[in-house]
Amino acid sequence: MTSMLGLNRFVGRISLVYAIAVVLIAGGAFAAEWMAPSRGVLLLTFDDDAIDSWLAQTNRLAHYGARVTFSPYGEITAARAEKLLALKAAGHTVGIHTLGHRNTDGVTTAQQIAAYALEQVKPQVDALAAYGHVVRTIAYPNNKHTAAVDAHLEANYGIRHFRATDLAAEQQFAAGAGKDLAANDACFTPVADIASFQVVNAVGCAGYYGTDMDVLCAGIRRAAANNEVLAVFSHDIRDSPSEVGMKTEWLETILATAADAGVTMLGLDDLP
């Protein structure tokens, strides 16, 4: 049994090497080629204003060969930028979560969309650009988005990946106690479709979402068995997190389960 787990971890890390080797960023341009992993992909994403708690997990993430996505909201000060660039240097995706954590509710006309982008997106994009980072990913507040807003941000700001949800609201609770995430087809996407994977539908992982580790880990193992993508979102990472945060022990369990199953763990900027 131990040798099989070790083999799965080796296969997963080899898949990771191939996956990221062909999606390198050079001068802000993505390589055109993509070699997809063969035992599933786990996209872990973390939002809000918990940068210090994220930095505290870089060694743990590196131990499992995991690349994840961090998207802060608020002003990108010099001090915050330094920490975000440290996360990027560790191999992770640094996205944005808007300046004021504002939903896209009521943002429908072209004028409203342009105003939303100028107010909520441009300040973060420009601030990170001043430190040499090109933003390619946004995690929408409360996972609310529209195709029209997505299109505007892609055309005008170069954003390629959108962590949101097109799932019914209750799907965000799909890893809760008594749920059967592994049987919930709506929460999984074939890796074969990843080249067109722009809107990332994610499942919540936090006390607020009633997360059950057995349920979530069963979903990770399904992703490995069927070569599918599973996306998970949370916020801070602490031993005693906020109600929307992830327990440190949960992160350890998730990473170990994915590694043992041979699942490749990627940030959104690693996608083609």
mmCIF file of C-alpha atoms in Angstrom:
data_model
loop_
_atom_site.group_PDB
_atom_site.id
_atom_site.type_symbol
_atom_site.label_atom_id
_atom_site.label_comp_id
_atom_site.label_asym_id
_atom_site.label_seq_id
_atom_site.Cartn_x
_atom_site.Cartn_y
_atom_site.Cartn_z
ATOM 1 C CA MET A 1 0.000 0.000 0.000
ATOM 2 C CA THR A 2 2.794 2.412 0.947
ATOM 3 C CA SER A 3 4.624 1.822 -2.329
ATOM 4 C CA MET A 4 1.425 2.521 -4.312
ATOM 5 C CA LEU A 5 0.853 5.796 -2.454
ATOM 6 C CA GLY A 6 4.447 6.757 -3.147
ATOM 7 C CA LEU A 7 4.010 5.952 -6.841
ATOM 8 C CA ASN A 8 0.856 8.073 -7.030
ATOM 9 C CA ARG A 9 2.691 11.006 -5.469
ATOM 10 C CA PHE A 10 5.534 10.570 -7.967
ATOM 11 C CA VAL A 11 3.121 10.451 -10.906
ATOM 12 C CA GLY A 12 1.314 13.542 -9.633
ATOM 13 C CA ARG A 13 4.530 15.514 -9.312
ATOM 14 C CA ILE A 14 5.713 14.477 -12.753
ATOM 15 C CA SER A 15 2.336 15.642 -14.127
ATOM 16 C CA LEU A 16 2.834 18.946 -12.327
ATOM 17 C CA VAL A 17 6.256 19.436 -13.898
ATOM 18 C CA TYR A 18 4.887 18.836 -17.395
ATOM 19 C CA ALA A 19 1.819 20.965 -16.779
ATOM 20 C CA ILE A 20 3.671 24.045 -15.625
ATOM 21 C CA ALA A 21 6.619 23.634 -17.976
ATOM 22 C CA VAL A 22 4.432 24.407 -20.968
ATOM 23 C CA VAL A 23 2.463 27.221 -19.345
ATOM 24 C CA LEU A 24 5.412 29.421 -18.412
ATOM 25 C CA ILE A 25 4.922 33.152 -18.496
ATOM 26 C CA ALA A 26 7.576 35.081 -20.408
ATOM 27 C CA GLY A 27 7.131 38.828 -20.588
ATOM 28 C CA GLY A 28 3.473 38.436 -19.653
ATOM 29 C CA ALA A 29 2.706 36.116 -22.593
ATOM 30 C CA PHE A 30 1.513 32.564 -22.091
ATOM 31 C CA ALA A 31 3.021 29.652 -23.960
ATOM 32 C CA ALA A 32 0.538 28.358 -26.488
ATOM 33 C CA GLU A 33 0.966 24.681 -25.678
ATOM 34 C CA TRP A 34 -0.626 22.775 -22.834
ATOM 35 C CA MET A 35 0.070 19.227 -21.742
ATOM 36 C CA ALA A 36 -2.751 18.223 -19.436
ATOM 37 C CA PRO A 37 -2.245 16.098 -16.314
ATOM 38 C CA SER A 38 -3.600 12.554 -16.413
ATOM 39 C CA ARG A 39 -4.845 12.021 -12.848
ATOM 40 C CA GLY A 40 -6.968 15.067 -12.260
ATOM 41 C CA VAL A 41 -6.382 18.647 -11.189
ATOM 42 C CA LEU A 42 -7.162 20.341 -7.885
ATOM 43 C CA LEU A 43 -7.494 24.123 -7.972
ATOM 44 C CA LEU A 44 -7.237 25.516 -4.435
ATOM 45 C CA THR A 45 -8.090 29.221 -4.197
ATOM 46 C CA PHE A 46 -7.938 31.599 -1.234
ATOM 47 C CA ASP A 47 -9.440 35.099 -1.067
ATOM 48 C CA ASP A 48 -9.779 38.209 1.061
ATOM 49 C CA ASP A 49 -7.187 39.803 3.352
ATOM 50 C CA ALA A 50 -5.260 36.980 5.004
ATOM 51 C CA ILE A 51 -1.887 37.336 3.306
ATOM 52 C CA ASP A 52 0.162 36.563 6.409
ATOM 53 C CA SER A 53 -1.772 33.349 6.989
ATOM 54 C CA TRP A 54 -1.129 32.379 3.356
ATOM 55 C CA LEU A 55 2.595 33.058 3.622
ATOM 56 C CA ALA A 56 2.763 30.852 6.713
ATOM 57 C CA GLN A 57 1.709 27.859 4.560
ATOM 58 C CA THR A 58 4.294 28.137 1.768
ATOM 59 C CA ASN A 59 6.547 25.413 3.184
ATOM 60 C CA ARG A 60 3.602 23.056 3.614
ATOM 61 C CA LEU A 61 2.445 23.705 0.045
ATOM 62 C CA ALA A 62 5.959 23.198 -1.303
ATOM 63 C CA HIS A 63 6.268 19.897 0.553
ATOM 64 C CA TYR A 64 3.336 18.542 -1.465
ATOM 65 C CA GLY A 65 4.321 20.205 -4.734
ATOM 66 C CA ALA A 66 1.127 22.263 -4.593
ATOM 67 C CA ARG A 67 0.611 25.494 -6.505
ATOM 68 C CA VAL A 68 -2.498 27.418 -5.484
ATOM 69 C CA THR A 69 -4.188 30.788 -6.065
ATOM 70 C CA PHE A 70 -4.260 33.762 -3.695
ATOM 71 C CA SER A 71 -6.529 36.739 -4.448
ATOM 72 C CA PRO A 72 -6.578 39.671 -2.015
ATOM 73 C CA TYR A 73 -9.063 42.498 -1.909
ATOM 74 C CA GLY A 74 -8.255 46.061 -0.910
ATOM 75 C CA GLU A 75 -5.483 48.506 -1.686
ATOM 76 C CA ILE A 76 -2.223 46.969 -2.853
ATOM 77 C CA THR A 77 0.262 48.853 -0.680
ATOM 78 C CA ALA A 78 4.019 48.397 -0.967
ATOM 79 C CA ALA A 79 4.031 46.151 2.094
ATOM 80 C CA ARG A 80 1.241 43.960 0.741
ATOM 81 C CA ALA A 81 2.812 43.823 -2.702
ATOM 82 C CA GLU A 82 6.067 42.548 -1.216
ATOM 83 C CA LYS A 83 4.240 39.677 0.454
ATOM 84 C CA LEU A 84 2.201 38.871 -2.658
ATOM 85 C CA LEU A 85 5.347 38.787 -4.772
ATOM 86 C CA ALA A 86 6.845 36.356 -2.256
ATOM 87 C CA LEU A 87 3.839 34.081 -2.845
ATOM 88 C CA LYS A 88 4.352 34.418 -6.591
ATOM 89 C CA ALA A 89 8.054 33.596 -6.221
ATOM 90 C CA ALA A 90 7.015 30.427 -4.380
ATOM 91 C CA GLY A 91 5.143 29.338 -7.517
ATOM 92 C CA HIS A 92 1.615 30.448 -6.719
ATOM 93 C CA THR A 93 -0.896 32.471 -8.696
ATOM 94 C CA VAL A 94 -1.572 35.986 -7.424
ATOM 95 C CA GLY A 95 -4.945 37.233 -8.566
ATOM 96 C CA ILE A 96 -7.245 40.005 -7.393
ATOM 97 C CA HIS A 97 -10.510 40.098 -5.447
ATOM 98 C CA THR A 98 -11.539 43.708 -6.251
ATOM 99 C CA LEU A 99 -10.702 46.883 -4.371
ATOM 100 C CA GLY A 100 -13.823 47.043 -2.205
ATOM 101 C CA HIS A 101 -15.087 43.445 -2.264
ATOM 102 C CA ARG A 102 -18.026 44.591 -4.357
ATOM 103 C CA ASN A 103 -20.383 42.139 -6.044
ATOM 104 C CA THR A 104 -21.391 42.481 -9.687
ATOM 105 C CA ASP A 105 -25.074 42.643 -8.689
ATOM 106 C CA GLY A 106 -26.814 45.302 -10.760
ATOM 107 C CA VAL A 107 -23.816 45.728 -13.064
ATOM 108 C CA THR A 108 -25.514 45.112 -16.396
ATOM 109 C CA THR A 109 -25.156 47.963 -18.893
ATOM 110 C CA ALA A 110 -21.916 48.668 -20.754
ATOM 111 C CA GLN A 111 -21.541 51.904 -18.796
ATOM 112 C CA GLN A 112 -22.039 50.147 -15.449
ATOM 113 C CA ILE A 113 -19.570 47.405 -16.367
ATOM 114 C CA ALA A 114 -16.908 49.914 -17.405
ATOM 115 C CA ALA A 115 -17.452 51.894 -14.182
ATOM 116 C CA TYR A 116 -17.256 48.724 -12.064
ATOM 117 C CA ALA A 117 -13.963 47.780 -13.702
ATOM 118 C CA LEU A 118 -12.472 51.260 -13.267
ATOM 119 C CA GLU A 119 -13.487 51.396 -9.612
ATOM 120 C CA GLN A 120 -12.936 47.809 -8.473
ATOM 121 C CA VAL A 121 -10.455 46.156 -10.828
ATOM 122 C CA LYS A 122 -8.157 48.743 -12.380
ATOM 123 C CA PRO A 123 -6.654 50.006 -9.083
ATOM 124 C CA GLN A 124 -5.480 46.506 -8.137
ATOM 125 C CA VAL A 125 -4.308 45.635 -11.658
ATOM 126 C CA ASP A 126 -2.345 48.866 -11.966
ATOM 127 C CA ALA A 127 -0.837 48.615 -8.488
ATOM 128 C CA LEU A 128 0.455 45.094 -9.095
ATOM 129 C CA ALA A 129 1.701 46.072 -12.549
ATOM 130 C CA ALA A 130 3.825 48.762 -10.883
ATOM 131 C CA TYR A 131 5.621 45.942 -9.071
ATOM 132 C CA GLY A 132 6.052 43.887 -12.240
ATOM 133 C CA HIS A 133 3.139 41.500 -11.818
ATOM 134 C CA VAL A 134 0.634 40.966 -14.642
ATOM 135 C CA VAL A 135 -2.793 40.025 -13.302
ATOM 136 C CA ARG A 136 -4.463 37.158 -15.195
ATOM 137 C CA THR A 137 -6.927 35.958 -12.549
ATOM 138 C CA ILE A 138 -9.820 37.431 -10.608
ATOM 139 C CA ALA A 139 -11.776 35.784 -7.812
ATOM 140 C CA TYR A 140 -15.144 37.511 -7.812
ATOM 141 C CA PRO A 141 -16.534 38.526 -4.410
ATOM 142 C CA ASN A 142 -19.144 36.001 -3.303
ATOM 143 C CA ASN A 143 -18.499 34.140 -6.595
ATOM 144 C CA LYS A 144 -20.934 36.421 -8.438
ATOM 145 C CA HIS A 145 -20.160 37.245 -12.048
ATOM 146 C CA THR A 146 -21.694 37.707 -15.470
ATOM 147 C CA ALA A 147 -20.372 36.789 -18.896
ATOM 148 C CA ALA A 148 -20.518 40.459 -19.879
ATOM 149 C CA VAL A 149 -18.259 41.521 -17.002
ATOM 150 C CA ASP A 150 -15.888 38.648 -17.783
ATOM 151 C CA ALA A 151 -15.657 39.723 -21.417
ATOM 152 C CA HIS A 152 -14.953 43.338 -20.472
ATOM 153 C CA LEU A 153 -12.179 42.385 -18.051
ATOM 154 C CA GLU A 154 -10.578 40.071 -20.585
ATOM 155 C CA ALA A 155 -10.706 42.612 -23.411
ATOM 156 C CA ASN A 156 -9.586 45.624 -21.386
ATOM 157 C CA TYR A 157 -7.421 44.203 -18.597
ATOM 158 C CA GLY A 158 -6.090 40.931 -19.981
ATOM 159 C CA ILE A 159 -7.736 38.822 -17.282
ATOM 160 C CA ARG A 160 -8.094 35.250 -18.454
ATOM 161 C CA HIS A 161 -9.401 33.212 -15.496
ATOM 162 C CA PHE A 162 -12.488 33.975 -13.429
ATOM 163 C CA ARG A 163 -13.068 32.239 -10.085
ATOM 164 C CA ALA A 164 -16.820 32.516 -9.751
ATOM 165 C CA THR A 165 -19.687 30.089 -9.983
ATOM 166 C CA ASP A 166 -22.252 29.185 -12.583
ATOM 167 C CA LEU A 167 -23.557 26.541 -10.226
ATOM 168 C CA ALA A 168 -26.685 26.865 -8.164
ATOM 169 C CA ALA A 169 -25.930 28.626 -4.879
ATOM 170 C CA GLU A 170 -26.282 25.429 -2.867
ATOM 171 C CA GLN A 171 -23.462 23.839 -4.869
ATOM 172 C CA GLN A 172 -21.020 25.974 -2.911
ATOM 173 C CA PHE A 173 -22.032 23.812 0.068
ATOM 174 C CA ALA A 174 -21.486 20.575 -1.886
ATOM 175 C CA ALA A 175 -18.697 19.344 0.416
ATOM 176 C CA GLY A 176 -20.824 19.701 3.534
ATOM 177 C CA ALA A 177 -21.718 16.996 6.011
ATOM 178 C CA GLY A 178 -24.287 14.597 4.590
ATOM 179 C CA LYS A 179 -23.533 15.632 0.996
ATOM 180 C CA ASP A 180 -22.136 13.388 -1.719
ATOM 181 C CA LEU A 181 -19.639 15.559 -3.577
ATOM 182 C CA ALA A 182 -18.199 12.587 -5.444
ATOM 183 C CA ALA A 183 -21.599 11.963 -7.052
ATOM 184 C CA ASN A 184 -22.230 15.624 -7.879
ATOM 185 C CA ASP A 185 -21.295 15.850 -11.566
ATOM 186 C CA ALA A 186 -21.870 19.618 -11.687
ATOM 187 C CA CYS A 187 -18.813 20.201 -9.504
ATOM 188 C CA PHE A 188 -16.364 18.499 -11.867
ATOM 189 C CA THR A 189 -14.967 19.353 -15.293
ATOM 190 C CA PRO A 190 -12.994 16.958 -17.528
ATOM 191 C CA VAL A 191 -9.302 17.825 -17.723
ATOM 192 C CA ALA A 192 -9.689 17.411 -21.494
ATOM 193 C CA ASP A 193 -11.797 20.602 -21.470
ATOM 194 C CA ILE A 194 -9.277 22.646 -19.509
ATOM 195 C CA ALA A 195 -7.998 24.615 -22.498
ATOM 196 C CA SER A 196 -11.309 26.493 -22.573
ATOM 197 C CA PHE A 197 -11.611 26.594 -18.799
ATOM 198 C CA GLN A 198 -12.122 30.274 -17.983
ATOM 199 C CA VAL A 199 -14.913 30.348 -15.403
ATOM 200 C CA VAL A 200 -13.819 28.255 -12.432
ATOM 201 C CA ASN A 201 -16.810 26.915 -10.484
ATOM 202 C CA ALA A 202 -15.609 26.285 -6.960
ATOM 203 C CA VAL A 203 -16.866 24.413 -3.891
ATOM 204 C CA GLY A 204 -16.560 26.120 -0.505
ATOM 205 C CA CYS A 205 -14.319 24.810 2.261
ATOM 206 C CA ALA A 206 -14.975 26.410 5.656
ATOM 207 C CA GLY A 207 -17.085 26.042 8.741
ATOM 208 C CA TYR A 208 -19.648 28.333 7.146
ATOM 209 C CA TYR A 209 -20.052 25.838 4.302
ATOM 210 C CA GLY A 210 -20.382 22.906 6.714
ATOM 211 C CA THR A 211 -17.333 21.244 5.184
ATOM 212 C CA ASP A 212 -16.790 17.573 5.945
ATOM 213 C CA MET A 213 -13.266 16.374 5.137
ATOM 214 C CA ASP A 214 -14.414 12.866 4.253
ATOM 215 C CA VAL A 215 -16.849 14.315 1.714
ATOM 216 C CA LEU A 216 -14.277 16.678 0.217
ATOM 217 C CA CYS A 217 -11.555 14.040 0.036
ATOM 218 C CA ALA A 218 -13.928 11.659 -1.720
ATOM 219 C CA GLY A 219 -14.366 14.377 -4.329
ATOM 220 C CA ILE A 220 -10.594 14.697 -4.735
ATOM 221 C CA ARG A 221 -10.294 10.957 -5.265
ATOM 222 C CA ARG A 222 -13.067 11.090 -7.883
ATOM 223 C CA ALA A 223 -11.121 13.816 -9.730
ATOM 224 C CA ALA A 224 -8.101 11.503 -9.783
ATOM 225 C CA ALA A 225 -10.026 8.448 -10.909
ATOM 226 C CA ASN A 226 -11.875 10.278 -13.722
ATOM 227 C CA ASN A 227 -9.122 12.763 -14.648
ATOM 228 C CA GLU A 228 -11.304 15.736 -13.756
ATOM 229 C CA VAL A 229 -10.869 19.223 -12.349
ATOM 230 C CA LEU A 230 -12.182 20.080 -8.891
ATOM 231 C CA ALA A 231 -11.945 23.670 -7.646
ATOM 232 C CA VAL A 232 -12.169 24.620 -3.961
ATOM 233 C CA PHE A 233 -12.297 28.087 -2.426
ATOM 234 C CA SER A 234 -11.645 29.344 1.072
ATOM 235 C CA HIS A 235 -10.172 32.409 2.749
ATOM 236 C CA ASP A 236 -7.764 32.506 5.700
ATOM 237 C CA ILE A 237 -5.769 29.432 6.753
ATOM 238 C CA ARG A 238 -5.287 29.102 10.503
ATOM 239 C CA ASP A 239 -5.539 26.611 13.343
ATOM 240 C CA SER A 240 -8.630 28.569 14.428
ATOM 241 C CA PRO A 241 -9.812 30.302 11.256
ATOM 242 C CA SER A 242 -12.692 32.653 10.630
ATOM 243 C CA GLU A 243 -16.046 31.069 9.822
ATOM 244 C CA VAL A 244 -15.170 31.300 6.114
ATOM 245 C CA GLY A 245 -11.566 30.126 6.552
ATOM 246 C CA MET A 246 -9.780 26.796 6.324
ATOM 247 C CA LYS A 247 -8.332 24.963 9.303
ATOM 248 C CA THR A 248 -4.614 24.232 8.995
ATOM 249 C CA GLU A 249 -5.313 20.551 9.618
ATOM 250 C CA TRP A 250 -7.847 20.589 6.770
ATOM 251 C CA LEU A 251 -5.249 21.996 4.382
ATOM 252 C CA GLU A 252 -2.851 19.236 5.408
ATOM 253 C CA THR A 253 -5.520 16.592 4.808
ATOM 254 C CA ILE A 254 -6.453 18.039 1.407
ATOM 255 C CA LEU A 255 -2.842 18.238 0.240
ATOM 256 C CA ALA A 256 -1.987 14.738 1.460
ATOM 257 C CA THR A 257 -5.107 13.249 -0.137
ATOM 258 C CA ALA A 258 -4.418 14.920 -3.475
ATOM 259 C CA ALA A 259 -0.760 13.923 -3.444
ATOM 260 C CA ASP A 260 -1.534 10.322 -2.525
ATOM 261 C CA ALA A 261 -4.064 10.143 -5.382
ATOM 262 C CA GLY A 262 -1.608 11.618 -7.877
ATOM 263 C CA VAL A 263 -3.709 14.754 -8.419
ATOM 264 C CA THR A 264 -1.880 17.776 -9.831
ATOM 265 C CA MET A 265 -2.414 20.927 -7.774
ATOM 266 C CA LEU A 266 -2.250 24.092 -9.851
ATOM 267 C CA GLY A 267 -2.827 27.815 -9.607
ATOM 268 C CA LEU A 268 -5.189 29.435 -12.099
ATOM 269 C CA ASP A 269 -2.320 31.131 -13.934
ATOM 270 C CA ASP A 270 -0.922 27.658 -14.639
ATOM 271 C CA LEU A 271 -3.924 26.929 -16.838
ATOM 272 C CA PRO A 272 -3.667 27.637 -20.577
#
